Structures are given as C-alpha cells and as structure tokens.
Coordinates of C-alpha atoms in Angstrom, one line a residue:
M7 CA 128.5 121.3 56.4
I8 CA 126.7 117.6 58.0
K9 CA 124.6 118.2 61.0
I10 CA 125.0 115.3 62.9
P11 CA 123.8 114.4 66.9
L12 CA 126.9 115.1 69.2
T13 CA 126.7 111.6 69.9
H14 CA 127.8 110.5 66.7
I15 CA 131.1 112.7 66.9
K16 CA 134.8 111.0 66.6
K17 CA 138.8 111.9 67.2
G18 CA 139.4 113.8 63.9
M19 CA 136.2 115.5 62.8
E20 CA 136.3 119.3 62.8
I21 CA 133.4 120.5 64.6
I22 CA 132.5 124.2 62.9
E23 CA 130.0 124.9 65.5
T24 CA 126.9 123.2 67.3
D25 CA 123.2 124.4 67.8
K26 CA 124.7 126.5 70.0
K27 CA 125.0 129.3 67.7
W28 CA 126.6 131.7 70.3
L29 CA 129.3 128.9 71.4
K30 CA 133.4 129.2 70.5
L31 CA 135.3 127.4 71.5
P32 CA 139.3 126.7 70.6
F33 CA 139.2 123.5 69.3
F34 CA 136.5 124.3 66.4
N35 CA 137.1 123.8 63.5
K36 CA 140.3 121.6 63.6
P37 CA 140.8 117.9 63.2
L38 CA 139.0 116.9 67.0
A39 CA 142.2 114.9 68.9
D40 CA 140.7 115.2 72.8
T41 CA 137.4 113.1 73.6
N42 CA 137.0 115.6 76.5
H43 CA 135.9 118.2 74.9
I44 CA 133.0 115.2 73.8
K45 CA 132.1 116.1 77.2
L46 CA 132.7 120.0 77.4
L47 CA 129.8 119.9 74.8
K48 CA 127.3 117.9 76.5
N49 CA 127.8 120.3 79.7
Y50 CA 127.4 123.2 77.4
G51 CA 124.1 121.6 76.8
V52 CA 125.4 120.5 73.1
K53 CA 122.7 118.1 71.0
Y54 CA 123.9 118.7 67.5
V55 CA 127.0 120.0 66.1
F56 CA 128.0 121.5 62.4
I57 CA 130.8 118.9 61.2
N58 CA 133.4 120.2 58.1
D59 CA 132.1 117.9 54.9
I60 CA 134.9 116.1 54.5
A61 CA 134.2 113.8 56.5
T62 CA 135.9 109.9 55.1
T63 CA 132.9 107.7 53.3
E64 CA 133.4 105.1 56.3
D65 CA 131.9 108.2 58.1
K66 CA 129.6 109.3 56.8
D67 CA 128.2 105.8 55.8
E68 CA 127.7 105.2 59.1
I69 CA 126.4 108.7 60.3
E70 CA 123.4 107.2 58.0
K71 CA 123.0 104.1 58.6
N72 CA 122.7 105.6 62.6
K73 CA 119.6 107.3 61.0
E74 CA 118.4 104.6 59.7
I75 CA 118.4 102.5 62.5
A76 CA 117.4 105.3 65.4
Q77 CA 114.5 106.1 63.0
E78 CA 113.2 102.3 63.0
K79 CA 114.2 102.2 66.6
K80 CA 111.9 105.2 66.9
Q81 CA 108.9 102.8 65.9
Q82 CA 109.4 100.3 68.6
R83 CA 108.6 100.2 72.8
P84 CA 111.6 98.4 73.9
Q85 CA 110.4 98.1 77.9
T86 CA 112.1 97.4 80.6
D87 CA 112.0 95.5 84.2
F88 CA 112.4 95.9 87.5
D89 CA 114.9 93.6 88.7
E90 CA 114.3 91.3 92.1
A91 CA 115.9 93.2 94.2
D92 CA 114.3 96.5 92.6
I93 CA 110.7 94.4 93.6
N94 CA 112.1 93.5 97.0
N95 CA 112.7 97.3 97.4
I96 CA 109.7 98.6 96.4
H97 CA 107.8 96.2 98.6
E98 CA 110.0 97.0 102.2
F99 CA 109.9 100.4 101.1
Y100 CA 106.1 100.2 100.3
K101 CA 105.2 98.4 103.4
I102 CA 107.6 100.2 105.7
H103 CA 105.8 104.3 104.1
K104 CA 102.2 103.2 105.3
E105 CA 103.0 101.6 108.4
L106 CA 104.8 104.9 110.0
G107 CA 102.2 106.7 108.0
K108 CA 99.3 104.9 110.6
I109 CA 101.5 105.2 113.7
T110 CA 101.9 109.7 112.5
K111 CA 98.5 109.7 112.1
E112 CA 97.8 108.4 115.4
L113 CA 100.4 110.5 117.3
F114 CA 99.0 113.4 115.5
I115 CA 95.5 112.8 116.4
N116 CA 96.7 111.6 120.3
S117 CA 97.6 115.0 120.5
K118 CA 94.3 116.2 119.5
T119 CA 92.7 114.6 122.1
G120 CA 94.9 115.8 124.7
K121 CA 96.7 112.8 125.1
S122 CA 101.1 113.3 125.6
L123 CA 102.9 112.8 122.4
E124 CA 104.5 109.7 122.3
M125 CA 108.4 110.4 121.9
S126 CA 109.7 107.0 121.4
K127 CA 107.6 105.9 118.9
A128 CA 108.1 109.1 116.7
K129 CA 111.5 109.1 117.2
K130 CA 111.9 105.5 116.1
I131 CA 109.7 106.8 113.1
V132 CA 112.8 108.5 112.3
S133 CA 115.5 106.6 112.6
T134 CA 113.7 103.6 110.3
Y135 CA 113.5 106.0 107.6
V136 CA 117.5 107.6 108.2
E137 CA 118.7 103.6 108.4
N138 CA 116.2 103.2 104.7
Y139 CA 117.4 106.5 103.3
F140 CA 121.0 104.7 104.1
K141 CA 120.3 102.2 101.9
K142 CA 118.3 103.3 99.1
P143 CA 118.2 107.0 98.4
D144 CA 115.9 107.6 95.8
L145 CA 113.5 105.6 95.8
L146 CA 112.6 106.6 99.2
V147 CA 112.8 110.3 98.3
S148 CA 110.3 109.2 95.7
M149 CA 108.2 107.0 98.5
T150 CA 107.0 111.3 99.1
R151 CA 104.9 111.0 96.4
L152 CA 102.7 109.3 97.9
K153 CA 100.0 111.8 99.2
N154 CA 97.1 111.2 99.9
F155 CA 94.8 113.9 100.0
D156 CA 92.3 113.2 102.9
E157 CA 94.9 113.4 105.3
Y158 CA 97.4 115.5 104.0
T159 CA 98.3 117.1 107.3
F160 CA 99.9 113.2 108.1
S161 CA 101.6 111.9 105.1
H162 CA 103.1 116.2 104.3
S163 CA 104.9 115.4 107.3
I164 CA 106.4 112.0 107.7
N165 CA 107.2 113.7 103.7
V166 CA 109.3 116.9 104.8
C167 CA 110.9 114.4 107.3
I168 CA 112.3 111.9 104.3
L169 CA 113.3 114.6 102.4
S170 CA 115.2 117.2 105.2
I171 CA 117.3 113.2 106.2
A172 CA 118.2 113.5 102.3
L173 CA 119.2 117.6 102.9
G174 CA 121.1 116.9 106.0
K175 CA 122.9 113.9 104.8
K176 CA 124.0 116.1 101.6
I177 CA 125.4 119.0 103.4
G178 CA 127.9 116.3 105.3
L179 CA 125.1 115.2 109.0
D180 CA 125.7 112.4 110.3
A181 CA 123.4 109.8 111.5
E182 CA 122.4 110.4 115.1
E183 CA 122.3 114.3 114.1
L184 CA 120.3 113.4 110.9
K185 CA 117.3 111.9 113.1
V186 CA 117.2 115.0 115.6
L187 CA 116.8 116.9 112.5
G188 CA 114.2 114.4 110.4
L189 CA 111.8 114.4 114.6
G190 CA 111.7 118.1 114.0
G191 CA 110.8 117.7 109.7
L192 CA 108.4 115.0 111.3
L193 CA 106.7 117.3 113.4
H194 CA 106.7 120.8 112.3
D195 CA 103.0 121.0 112.4
I196 CA 102.2 119.7 115.1
G197 CA 100.9 123.0 115.9
K198 CA 97.9 122.9 113.6
M199 CA 96.1 119.5 115.7
E200 CA 95.2 122.8 118.4
I201 CA 93.8 124.8 115.6
S202 CA 90.4 124.0 113.8
S203 CA 90.1 121.7 111.1
D204 CA 87.7 124.3 109.5
I205 CA 90.5 126.6 109.5
I206 CA 92.8 124.0 108.6
N207 CA 91.0 122.5 106.0
K208 CA 88.9 125.6 104.8
P209 CA 88.5 125.8 100.6
G210 CA 89.2 128.6 99.1
K211 CA 91.4 131.8 100.5
L212 CA 91.4 132.4 104.9
T213 CA 90.7 136.1 105.9
D214 CA 93.0 137.8 107.7
K215 CA 91.9 136.8 111.3
E216 CA 92.2 132.9 110.1
Y217 CA 95.5 133.8 108.3
K218 CA 96.6 135.5 111.8
I219 CA 95.6 132.1 113.6
I220 CA 97.2 129.4 111.6
Q221 CA 100.2 132.3 111.8
Q222 CA 100.5 130.8 115.5
H223 CA 101.4 127.2 115.0
P224 CA 104.7 127.3 115.4
L225 CA 104.8 128.7 118.9
L226 CA 101.5 126.2 120.0
G227 CA 103.6 123.2 118.5
Y228 CA 106.5 124.4 120.5
N229 CA 105.1 125.1 123.8
M230 CA 103.5 121.4 123.4
L231 CA 106.1 119.4 122.3
K232 CA 108.8 121.6 125.1
K233 CA 107.3 120.1 128.0
L234 CA 107.9 116.9 127.2
P235 CA 111.2 115.3 127.7
N236 CA 114.2 113.9 126.0
I237 CA 113.3 116.0 122.8
E238 CA 116.7 117.9 122.1
K239 CA 116.3 121.1 121.0
K240 CA 118.0 121.4 118.0
S241 CA 113.9 119.6 117.5
L242 CA 112.1 122.0 119.3
L243 CA 113.8 125.5 117.0
V244 CA 112.5 123.2 113.9
V245 CA 108.5 123.6 115.4
L246 CA 109.6 126.6 116.3
Q247 CA 111.5 128.5 113.4
H248 CA 110.2 126.3 109.9
H249 CA 108.3 129.3 108.7
E250 CA 110.4 131.8 109.5
N251 CA 112.5 133.8 106.2
I252 CA 116.5 134.5 106.4
D253 CA 114.8 138.6 104.8
G254 CA 112.9 138.5 108.4
S255 CA 110.2 137.7 106.0
G256 CA 108.6 135.1 108.6
Y257 CA 106.4 134.1 111.0
P258 CA 105.9 133.9 113.8
F259 CA 108.6 136.3 114.9
H260 CA 110.7 138.0 112.4
F261 CA 113.9 136.0 112.5
G262 CA 116.7 137.1 110.2
E263 CA 119.7 134.1 109.3
A264 CA 121.9 135.2 112.2
K265 CA 118.1 133.9 114.6
L266 CA 118.0 130.9 112.2
S267 CA 119.3 127.0 113.2
K268 CA 120.7 125.4 110.3
Y269 CA 118.0 122.5 111.1
S270 CA 115.1 125.2 110.7
Q271 CA 116.4 126.4 107.2
I272 CA 116.7 123.1 106.0
V273 CA 113.2 122.0 106.9
S274 CA 112.0 125.7 105.4
I275 CA 113.2 125.0 101.9
V276 CA 111.6 121.4 102.3
N277 CA 108.7 122.3 103.7
V278 CA 107.8 125.2 101.0
Y279 CA 108.6 122.7 98.4
D280 CA 106.6 119.4 99.9
V281 CA 103.7 122.9 100.0
L282 CA 104.0 124.0 96.3
T283 CA 103.7 119.9 94.8
S284 CA 101.2 118.5 97.0
E285 CA 96.9 119.3 96.2
T286 CA 95.1 120.2 99.4
S287 CA 91.4 121.7 100.3
Y288 CA 92.5 125.2 99.2
K289 CA 95.2 124.7 96.2
K290 CA 96.1 122.5 93.4
S291 CA 99.7 121.2 93.4
I292 CA 102.2 122.4 91.4
S293 CA 104.8 120.1 89.2
P294 CA 108.2 119.7 90.9
S295 CA 110.0 121.5 88.3
N296 CA 107.7 124.8 88.8
A297 CA 108.1 124.4 92.5
L298 CA 112.0 124.2 92.0
K299 CA 111.7 127.6 89.5
K300 CA 110.0 129.5 92.2
M301 CA 111.8 128.5 94.8
L302 CA 114.7 129.3 92.9
G303 CA 113.8 133.2 92.7
L304 CA 113.5 133.3 96.5
G305 CA 116.7 131.9 97.1
G306 CA 119.0 134.3 99.2
K307 CA 115.8 135.7 100.3
H308 CA 113.6 133.4 102.6
Y309 CA 116.5 130.1 102.2
N310 CA 119.7 129.4 102.4
N311 CA 120.6 129.5 98.8
L312 CA 123.5 126.4 98.9
F313 CA 120.3 124.6 101.1
L314 CA 118.1 124.9 98.2
R315 CA 120.9 123.9 95.7
F316 CA 121.5 121.1 97.6
F317 CA 118.4 120.5 97.3
I318 CA 117.6 120.4 94.2
D319 CA 120.3 118.2 93.1
I320 CA 118.8 115.4 95.8
L321 CA 116.0 115.5 93.6
G322 CA 117.7 115.7 90.0
I323 CA 117.4 117.7 87.1
Y324 CA 113.9 115.2 86.6
P325 CA 112.6 114.9 89.8
A326 CA 109.6 112.4 90.5
G327 CA 107.0 112.8 89.9
T328 CA 107.4 115.3 86.3
I329 CA 105.8 114.2 83.4
L330 CA 108.0 114.1 80.4
R331 CA 107.3 113.8 76.7
L332 CA 109.6 111.5 74.9
N333 CA 111.1 111.8 71.6
T334 CA 108.9 108.9 71.0
N335 CA 105.5 110.9 71.5
E336 CA 105.5 108.9 74.2
L337 CA 104.2 110.8 78.1
A338 CA 106.3 109.6 81.3
V339 CA 106.2 110.5 84.5
V340 CA 109.0 109.9 86.6
L341 CA 109.6 107.4 89.5
E342 CA 113.0 107.8 90.4
A343 CA 115.7 109.5 89.9
N344 CA 119.4 108.6 88.0
R345 CA 122.8 110.2 89.8
K346 CA 124.5 108.5 87.3
E347 CA 123.0 109.9 84.3
L348 CA 120.3 112.9 85.6
T349 CA 118.9 113.4 82.4
K350 CA 117.9 109.6 82.5
P351 CA 115.3 108.7 84.8
K352 CA 113.7 105.7 85.9
V353 CA 109.8 105.9 84.4
L354 CA 106.6 105.1 83.9
I355 CA 105.3 105.3 80.7
I356 CA 102.0 106.0 80.8
R357 CA 100.6 107.2 77.0
D358 CA 101.6 105.6 74.4
Q359 CA 103.2 107.2 70.3
E360 CA 99.1 107.3 69.4
E361 CA 98.8 109.5 72.1
K362 CA 96.5 107.7 73.8
F363 CA 97.0 106.5 77.5
I364 CA 97.5 103.1 78.4
K365 CA 98.2 100.8 81.8
P366 CA 101.9 102.2 83.1
Y367 CA 104.9 100.3 82.5
F368 CA 108.6 100.9 83.9
F369 CA 111.2 101.8 81.8
E370 CA 114.5 103.1 82.7
L371 CA 115.5 105.9 80.5
S372 CA 119.2 105.0 80.4
S373 CA 118.6 101.6 78.1
Y374 CA 120.1 102.1 75.0
N375 CA 120.6 99.5 71.7
V376 CA 124.1 97.5 72.5
T377 CA 124.4 97.4 68.5
T378 CA 124.4 100.8 68.0
S379 CA 125.0 102.5 71.8
K380 CA 121.6 105.4 70.9
P381 CA 119.3 105.1 74.0
Y382 CA 115.3 103.4 72.9
K383 CA 113.8 106.9 74.4
S384 CA 114.9 110.1 75.6
I385 CA 113.2 112.9 77.3
V386 CA 112.5 116.1 74.4
A387 CA 110.6 117.8 76.7
Q388 CA 108.7 118.8 80.3
V389 CA 104.7 118.5 80.2
E390 CA 102.5 120.3 83.0
T391 CA 99.9 117.5 84.9
D392 CA 96.9 120.7 83.6
K393 CA 97.7 120.4 80.6
Y394 CA 96.2 116.6 80.3
N395 CA 94.9 116.7 83.8
I396 CA 97.4 114.7 84.8
D397 CA 98.0 113.4 88.4
P398 CA 101.6 112.0 88.6
N399 CA 101.2 110.9 92.2
K400 CA 98.6 108.6 91.4
Y401 CA 100.2 106.4 88.6
I402 CA 103.2 106.1 91.0
E403 CA 100.6 105.0 93.7
D404 CA 99.1 102.7 91.6
F405 CA 101.6 101.0 89.9
I406 CA 103.6 100.4 93.7
N407 CA 100.3 99.1 94.5
Q408 CA 100.7 96.6 91.7
I409 CA 104.0 95.4 91.1
K410 CA 103.9 94.8 95.6
K411 CA 101.0 92.1 95.4

C-alpha cells in the first residue's frame, strides 16, 4: 500500500482504506471511476488514503515530485495582499463602524441622564448596517471582533445588532424585517442604563441581590422604550425577552418557546455568543469555537436549535477571531470567513515558523501554487488564546488601523 494525500487521487487508482479506519465504502478496492467519490471522501473529513501498490511509474513519480515540492514550499512564506477593492471596503466599513459606535454611545448615555432616546438616530444606525450587510456580509461580521473593553455595553449592543441582522437574513427575513430585528438587537440592553454602573461593571461574582437587580434590565428597557413613538412591537419584545430560554429557564418571566417571538430567539443566541467571546471587567473571553461548542450543548434547551445551526453556518467553521496553527508551524488569527471554501479563511499571520511573533500580515489560505495545485499553507489545529496569551481582537483592530491609513 502507498499512503498519499486525498488531493493526489486520480481516476484508475484503487483506494484500499483511508485515515478514517472505520470508513468502508462500496468503491474501495476497485479502480476509481467517478471523481464524485473524492468529494464524498472530503465530506467525511478524509485527508489521506491508502492505495493499491499497482500505481503506474508515472503516478509514483508524480507523487514523489509533489511531496518534494510541498516540502520545499513548507519552508517558504508566500504572502498575498488585499487588492484595492478590499482596502476600500475595510476603510469604508471601519469608518462607518466607528461613527455608528459614537452615536450609539451618545444615545445610551442620553437615556441614562433622563433624556428620551432619539429613535430616528437608532433606526438610522440599523438601516446603515442592513445596507452594508447586503454589500459585504463576511467583512461586516468581522467588524464585530473590534471590541472596546472600556465601552463594552456600547460595542456589545452594536455587535448584537450586526449579528442579528446576519442571522435574520439567513432565515429569510427581508430588508424591512431586518431593520425591526436589528433595532431590537441594538437596544436589547438599554435597560442597563437604569442600573448602577457599580453593579454593571462589578469585578467578580454578583451577590444574589445584585443578580436579581441585573435580571430586571429587560423589563426596565421595555418600560423605557414602550413610551416612545415609532417603535415596532417586535423590537420591543426583543428587549423584553432576550434573556428568556425556550425551555422556560430564562428571565424575567420564565417564558417558554410558545410565548417567545422569533426575533427574540434570534437575539438570544447572538447575545450569548458575543458575551462569551468578549472580555469584560468581570470575566475573560473564550474562543469563538469554544463559545459555539458551549452553546451547542444547550441547543434545543436554551436556544432554537435550527437558528443556532444557521448562526454557526454564518460564522463558518473558523469564526473571525479564531487562532489557528498552520502546517508551516505559523500561528494565524482568522480575519474573515470564506463562504466558498469554509476550511480556507482569510487570516492574519502573527507568528513565524521559528515561533517568533511578527508584525501581522494578511494571507488567504485559499491561495495555492499554480504549478502543483497545492495550497501554500493549511490549517492543522485551533489554538486556545490563553496558551500564548493572545488577544485576537487586538490583532484584528491593529491590522485594520494599519491598512486604513
């Protein structure tokens, strides 16, 4: 038997088994006649196959040649760059994101000082995000990794707005429905403005009394907003219900799925994801992949399982902010998902082959050597942030700041 990468398989070769020893398929031990079988193996996660040692001399020579080329390329550090369109998009989105962040902060602070929330401004923020999501969805989702620790409530509100729009679009909402959903996402935590900042920003565990106060913020926000003209009931329900779970275990009313709006169930998922992946005064963040794993464990209990699966599909196998180890021994931070090739996102290389941290540079894992058709770099594993004390969000923001100049 000869062990070769799945990418080297051709018609006529006989596959005996794969690196998934449990996998047995009808076309094994026969000359491969259908290239669709290769796609099937990819779907099973197969990386290597064992073929019958009756490969032609030509096949063997090509296999050895490709091995040598791959090893040679492993020592190189090819780099791809943003084209002008990518840079323009990032410039535009970053400028919009920062400006809307300032407006959101102003709206929230005004409400804390007793002023009425300016609904026209809030709706303008949401409309802008809806419009830009249709232009460049993956890039806009990446912007939610720009988390400001000192202004968590405001950045969190914007992130929930953006990700709710993304999930709403995935389940088939139209532009006007997305604006209603996005408004609920933007304002979901507005009730916290009526709670003492000593409790909101308290480091460490809350007392039972403090936690009960926090649990009132959905109702406080609802009561604040329902007095205002021109706010849709569906947006109000999001504010009221975003901490309710479909099994009735949430708060403040312990509603079950039958009493929860579709929009509230969407924002509930998005809210928890952004909380888990954000660092605050009272907790550390966890990686995007671990956040999704944790949420999957509660799918069908706390969250609508179908909506959760759609949300994971939006973020991709490797969500923005995920840290990856590459086959070159480099470390990379995912900048943007690649919807066409889920296992080949756009990344920032942050550590070189000699395990030294470097000035990050952009690389598309979908890039490959045109002569050999082999990728220059590929993913070996995900890495936890605490292993190297890495803040992926900072790398993303620093990089965007660097290229926008």
